[in-house]
Amino acid sequence: MTDSNERPLAVFDLDNTLADTAHRQHFLERTPRDWDGFFAAAPQDPPIEEGVALVRESAEECEIRYLTGRPERCRRDTLDWLAAHGLPEGRVHMRRNDDRRPARRTKLDTLHRLARTREIRVLVDDDELVCEDAERAGFTVVRARWTAPSAALKVAQEREGRT
């Protein structure tokens, strides 16, 4: 049962929705993939203006939540990045360090858990599979199509459960 006294939630992905990961894709294009390097470079991600504008606009009516496939070990860097770019405050939901399920499963689990007690006004994500599953589950979705898709990141999200 949702609490009608609280503002609805607007849920935003980070990588390639708010943070441009293009400069660190090369870490995923080698074999074996360099996950430590990929995540260590995240603090240097430039913000994506379309995503930043949308999260700021959403914060006027909604409570912001961030939902990322990044592992929990990246929390400090992630919080610092959000603050450094002046993004609205909001709880950050991250993947457990040992969770290798596809992003669409981990994110949908979190969305369902949040929806038990809160209205979710919108999910904003760049991952087509996450977006499709969220829409099938009845969530309103905005597809973040403002960066070039990365085949390496898609494999990481779906097959390796890494981001």
PDB file of C-alpha atoms in Angstrom:
ATOM      1  CA  MET A   1       0.000   0.000   0.000  1.00  0.00           C
ATOM      2  CA  THR A   2       1.470   3.337  -1.038  1.00  0.00           C
ATOM      3  CA  ASP A   3       1.708   6.319   1.276  1.00  0.00           C
ATOM      4  CA  SER A   4      -0.183   9.177  -0.362  1.00  0.00           C
ATOM      5  CA  ASN A   5       1.374  11.734   2.007  1.00  0.00           C
ATOM      6  CA  GLU A   6       4.802  11.306   0.467  1.00  0.00           C
ATOM      7  CA  ARG A   7       5.973  12.689  -2.854  1.00  0.00           C
ATOM      8  CA  PRO A   8       6.194  10.155  -5.681  1.00  0.00           C
ATOM      9  CA  LEU A   9       9.593   8.774  -6.640  1.00  0.00           C
ATOM     10  CA  ALA A  10      11.530   9.534  -9.816  1.00  0.00           C
ATOM     11  CA  VAL A  11      14.152   6.821 -10.250  1.00  0.00           C
ATOM     12  CA  PHE A  12      17.284   7.523 -12.289  1.00  0.00           C
ATOM     13  CA  ASP A  13      20.002   5.239 -13.582  1.00  0.00           C
ATOM     14  CA  LEU A  14      23.551   6.651 -13.535  1.00  0.00           C
ATOM     15  CA  ASP A  15      25.803   5.226 -16.254  1.00  0.00           C
ATOM     16  CA  ASN A  16      24.913   6.670 -19.680  1.00  0.00           C
ATOM     17  CA  THR A  17      21.813   8.289 -18.195  1.00  0.00           C
ATOM     18  CA  LEU A  18      23.437  10.933 -15.972  1.00  0.00           C
ATOM     19  CA  ALA A  19      27.148  10.043 -16.291  1.00  0.00           C
ATOM     20  CA  ASP A  20      28.895   9.680 -19.654  1.00  0.00           C
ATOM     21  CA  THR A  21      30.974   6.500 -19.525  1.00  0.00           C
ATOM     22  CA  ALA A  22      32.429   6.766 -23.065  1.00  0.00           C
ATOM     23  CA  HIS A  23      35.932   7.611 -21.774  1.00  0.00           C
ATOM     24  CA  ARG A  24      36.097   4.355 -19.787  1.00  0.00           C
ATOM     25  CA  GLN A  25      34.518   1.908 -22.241  1.00  0.00           C
ATOM     26  CA  HIS A  26      37.982   0.759 -23.345  1.00  0.00           C
ATOM     27  CA  PHE A  27      38.317  -1.102 -20.020  1.00  0.00           C
ATOM     28  CA  LEU A  28      35.436  -3.371 -21.114  1.00  0.00           C
ATOM     29  CA  GLU A  29      36.655  -3.907 -24.671  1.00  0.00           C
ATOM     30  CA  ARG A  30      39.682  -5.989 -23.672  1.00  0.00           C
ATOM     31  CA  THR A  31      39.927  -9.588 -22.571  1.00  0.00           C
ATOM     32  CA  PRO A  32      39.704 -10.101 -19.711  1.00  0.00           C
ATOM     33  CA  ARG A  33      37.601  -7.036 -18.929  1.00  0.00           C
ATOM     34  CA  ASP A  34      39.242  -4.630 -16.490  1.00  0.00           C
ATOM     35  CA  TRP A  35      36.416  -4.014 -14.025  1.00  0.00           C
ATOM     36  CA  ASP A  36      38.646  -2.350 -11.453  1.00  0.00           C
ATOM     37  CA  GLY A  37      39.846   0.138 -14.066  1.00  0.00           C
ATOM     38  CA  PHE A  38      36.329   0.696 -15.383  1.00  0.00           C
ATOM     39  CA  PHE A  39      34.935   1.578 -11.979  1.00  0.00           C
ATOM     40  CA  ALA A  40      38.036   3.478 -10.831  1.00  0.00           C
ATOM     41  CA  ALA A  41      37.568   5.863 -13.773  1.00  0.00           C
ATOM     42  CA  ALA A  42      33.920   6.627 -12.903  1.00  0.00           C
ATOM     43  CA  PRO A  43      34.725   9.769 -10.856  1.00  0.00           C
ATOM     44  CA  GLN A  44      35.956  11.390 -14.093  1.00  0.00           C
ATOM     45  CA  ASP A  45      32.662  10.813 -15.939  1.00  0.00           C
ATOM     46  CA  PRO A  46      31.337  14.044 -17.418  1.00  0.00           C
ATOM     47  CA  PRO A  47      27.677  14.712 -16.659  1.00  0.00           C
ATOM     48  CA  ILE A  48      25.143  14.278 -19.467  1.00  0.00           C
ATOM     49  CA  GLU A  49      23.219  17.519 -19.744  1.00  0.00           C
ATOM     50  CA  GLU A  50      19.916  15.967 -20.905  1.00  0.00           C
ATOM     51  CA  GLY A  51      19.858  13.605 -17.941  1.00  0.00           C
ATOM     52  CA  VAL A  52      20.965  16.250 -15.460  1.00  0.00           C
ATOM     53  CA  ALA A  53      18.241  18.635 -16.655  1.00  0.00           C
ATOM     54  CA  LEU A  54      15.611  15.898 -16.331  1.00  0.00           C
ATOM     55  CA  VAL A  55      16.637  14.856 -12.809  1.00  0.00           C
ATOM     56  CA  ARG A  56      16.611  18.493 -11.665  1.00  0.00           C
ATOM     57  CA  GLU A  57      13.192  19.071 -13.223  1.00  0.00           C
ATOM     58  CA  SER A  58      11.868  15.846 -11.668  1.00  0.00           C
ATOM     59  CA  ALA A  59      13.107  16.918  -8.228  1.00  0.00           C
ATOM     60  CA  GLU A  60      10.580  19.767  -8.242  1.00  0.00           C
ATOM     61  CA  GLU A  61       7.678  17.302  -7.840  1.00  0.00           C
ATOM     62  CA  CYS A  62       9.317  14.005  -6.894  1.00  0.00           C
ATOM     63  CA  GLU A  63      11.715  12.523  -4.425  1.00  0.00           C
ATOM     64  CA  ILE A  64      14.770  11.391  -6.373  1.00  0.00           C
ATOM     65  CA  ARG A  65      16.204   7.890  -6.099  1.00  0.00           C
ATOM     66  CA  TYR A  66      19.236   6.657  -7.983  1.00  0.00           C
ATOM     67  CA  LEU A  67      19.224   3.034  -9.155  1.00  0.00           C
ATOM     68  CA  THR A  68      22.499   1.759 -10.534  1.00  0.00           C
ATOM     69  CA  GLY A  69      24.047  -1.534 -11.454  1.00  0.00           C
ATOM     70  CA  ARG A  70      27.335  -0.316 -10.004  1.00  0.00           C
ATOM     71  CA  PRO A  71      28.563  -2.506  -7.152  1.00  0.00           C
ATOM     72  CA  GLU A  72      28.292  -1.333  -3.555  1.00  0.00           C
ATOM     73  CA  ARG A  73      32.089  -0.906  -3.374  1.00  0.00           C
ATOM     74  CA  CYS A  74      31.664   2.147  -5.651  1.00  0.00           C
ATOM     75  CA  ARG A  75      29.312   3.965  -3.244  1.00  0.00           C
ATOM     76  CA  ARG A  76      31.745   6.640  -2.004  1.00  0.00           C
ATOM     77  CA  ASP A  77      32.858   7.584  -5.531  1.00  0.00           C
ATOM     78  CA  THR A  78      29.237   7.604  -6.698  1.00  0.00           C
ATOM     79  CA  LEU A  79      28.028   9.853  -3.864  1.00  0.00           C
ATOM     80  CA  ASP A  80      30.995  12.190  -4.405  1.00  0.00           C
ATOM     81  CA  TRP A  81      30.246  12.370  -8.143  1.00  0.00           C
ATOM     82  CA  LEU A  82      26.568  13.209  -7.564  1.00  0.00           C
ATOM     83  CA  ALA A  83      27.513  15.951  -5.085  1.00  0.00           C
ATOM     84  CA  ALA A  84      30.307  17.357  -7.269  1.00  0.00           C
ATOM     85  CA  HIS A  85      27.852  17.840 -10.138  1.00  0.00           C
ATOM     86  CA  GLY A  86      25.142  19.378  -7.967  1.00  0.00           C
ATOM     87  CA  LEU A  87      22.588  16.654  -8.579  1.00  0.00           C
ATOM     88  CA  PRO A  88      19.570  16.482  -6.283  1.00  0.00           C
ATOM     89  CA  GLU A  89      19.951  14.505  -3.084  1.00  0.00           C
ATOM     90  CA  GLY A  90      18.481  11.063  -3.135  1.00  0.00           C
ATOM     91  CA  ARG A  91      19.076   7.598  -1.837  1.00  0.00           C
ATOM     92  CA  VAL A  92      21.348   5.492  -4.049  1.00  0.00           C
ATOM     93  CA  HIS A  93      20.397   1.847  -4.626  1.00  0.00           C
ATOM     94  CA  MET A  94      23.402  -0.232  -5.693  1.00  0.00           C
ATOM     95  CA  ARG A  95      24.112  -3.835  -6.579  1.00  0.00           C
ATOM     96  CA  ARG A  96      25.636  -6.046  -3.881  1.00  0.00           C
ATOM     97  CA  ASN A  97      29.316  -6.641  -4.623  1.00  0.00           C
ATOM     98  CA  ASP A  98      28.661 -10.349  -5.216  1.00  0.00           C
ATOM     99  CA  ASP A  99      25.425  -9.975  -7.237  1.00  0.00           C
ATOM    100  CA  ARG A 100      25.966 -10.997 -10.866  1.00  0.00           C
ATOM    101  CA  ARG A 101      22.335 -11.148 -11.990  1.00  0.00           C
ATOM    102  CA  PRO A 102      21.418  -9.199 -15.147  1.00  0.00           C
ATOM    103  CA  ALA A 103      20.702  -5.496 -14.583  1.00  0.00           C
ATOM    104  CA  ARG A 104      17.073  -5.956 -15.626  1.00  0.00           C
ATOM    105  CA  ARG A 105      16.573  -8.425 -12.766  1.00  0.00           C
ATOM    106  CA  THR A 106      18.370  -6.455 -10.047  1.00  0.00           C
ATOM    107  CA  LYS A 107      16.733  -3.174 -11.016  1.00  0.00           C
ATOM    108  CA  LEU A 108      13.236  -4.648 -11.340  1.00  0.00           C
ATOM    109  CA  ASP A 109      13.581  -6.253  -7.920  1.00  0.00           C
ATOM    110  CA  THR A 110      14.417  -2.855  -6.439  1.00  0.00           C
ATOM    111  CA  LEU A 111      11.578  -1.121  -8.309  1.00  0.00           C
ATOM    112  CA  HIS A 112       9.057  -3.675  -7.064  1.00  0.00           C
ATOM    113  CA  ARG A 113      10.324  -3.280  -3.503  1.00  0.00           C
ATOM    114  CA  LEU A 114      10.046   0.529  -3.700  1.00  0.00           C
ATOM    115  CA  ALA A 115       6.579   0.334  -5.281  1.00  0.00           C
ATOM    116  CA  ARG A 116       5.215  -1.586  -2.300  1.00  0.00           C
ATOM    117  CA  THR A 117       5.170   1.613  -0.247  1.00  0.00           C
ATOM    118  CA  ARG A 118       5.662   4.465  -2.728  1.00  0.00           C
ATOM    119  CA  GLU A 119       4.325   5.644  -6.044  1.00  0.00           C
ATOM    120  CA  ILE A 120       7.009   5.506  -8.713  1.00  0.00           C
ATOM    121  CA  ARG A 121       6.262   8.304 -11.151  1.00  0.00           C
ATOM    122  CA  VAL A 122       9.031   7.426 -13.615  1.00  0.00           C
ATOM    123  CA  LEU A 123      12.123   5.322 -14.231  1.00  0.00           C
ATOM    124  CA  VAL A 124      14.812   6.905 -16.431  1.00  0.00           C
ATOM    125  CA  ASP A 125      17.342   4.377 -17.780  1.00  0.00           C
ATOM    126  CA  ASP A 126      19.435   3.790 -20.904  1.00  0.00           C
ATOM    127  CA  ASP A 127      19.288  -0.033 -20.834  1.00  0.00           C
ATOM    128  CA  GLU A 128      16.615  -1.137 -23.316  1.00  0.00           C
ATOM    129  CA  LEU A 129      16.091  -4.480 -21.565  1.00  0.00           C
ATOM    130  CA  VAL A 130      15.596  -2.791 -18.196  1.00  0.00           C
ATOM    131  CA  CYS A 131      13.174  -0.337 -19.815  1.00  0.00           C
ATOM    132  CA  GLU A 132      11.194  -3.083 -21.578  1.00  0.00           C
ATOM    133  CA  ASP A 133      10.866  -5.181 -18.423  1.00  0.00           C
ATOM    134  CA  ALA A 134       9.918  -2.132 -16.342  1.00  0.00           C
ATOM    135  CA  GLU A 135       7.203  -1.170 -18.831  1.00  0.00           C
ATOM    136  CA  ARG A 136       5.862  -4.739 -18.870  1.00  0.00           C
ATOM    137  CA  ALA A 137       5.689  -4.546 -15.065  1.00  0.00           C
ATOM    138  CA  GLY A 138       3.566  -1.383 -15.335  1.00  0.00           C
ATOM    139  CA  PHE A 139       6.152   1.310 -14.631  1.00  0.00           C
ATOM    140  CA  THR A 140       6.336   4.553 -16.611  1.00  0.00           C
ATOM    141  CA  VAL A 141       9.708   4.705 -18.360  1.00  0.00           C
ATOM    142  CA  VAL A 142      11.770   7.380 -20.068  1.00  0.00           C
ATOM    143  CA  ARG A 143      14.484   5.880 -22.248  1.00  0.00           C
ATOM    144  CA  ALA A 144      17.751   7.778 -21.874  1.00  0.00           C
ATOM    145  CA  ARG A 145      18.873   7.722 -25.484  1.00  0.00           C
ATOM    146  CA  TRP A 146      21.261  10.642 -25.275  1.00  0.00           C
ATOM    147  CA  THR A 147      24.511   8.645 -25.563  1.00  0.00           C
ATOM    148  CA  ALA A 148      25.754   6.144 -28.138  1.00  0.00           C
ATOM    149  CA  PRO A 149      24.992   2.600 -27.027  1.00  0.00           C
ATOM    150  CA  SER A 150      27.992   0.477 -26.046  1.00  0.00           C
ATOM    151  CA  ALA A 151      27.956  -3.197 -27.025  1.00  0.00           C
ATOM    152  CA  ALA A 152      30.565  -3.969 -24.346  1.00  0.00           C
ATOM    153  CA  LEU A 153      28.468  -2.309 -21.619  1.00  0.00           C
ATOM    154  CA  LYS A 154      25.333  -4.164 -22.777  1.00  0.00           C
ATOM    155  CA  VAL A 155      27.138  -7.509 -22.444  1.00  0.00           C
ATOM    156  CA  ALA A 156      28.382  -6.408 -19.013  1.00  0.00           C
ATOM    157  CA  GLN A 157      24.886  -5.526 -17.872  1.00  0.00           C
ATOM    158  CA  GLU A 158      23.140  -8.616 -19.200  1.00  0.00           C
ATOM    159  CA  ARG A 159      25.554 -11.506 -19.274  1.00  0.00           C
ATOM    160  CA  GLU A 160      28.082 -10.622 -16.610  1.00  0.00           C
ATOM    161  CA  GLY A 161      25.889  -8.744 -14.130  1.00  0.00           C
ATOM    162  CA  ARG A 162      28.544  -6.129 -13.546  1.00  0.00           C
ATOM    163  CA  THR A 163      26.873  -2.749 -14.003  1.00  0.00           C
TER     164      THR A 163
END
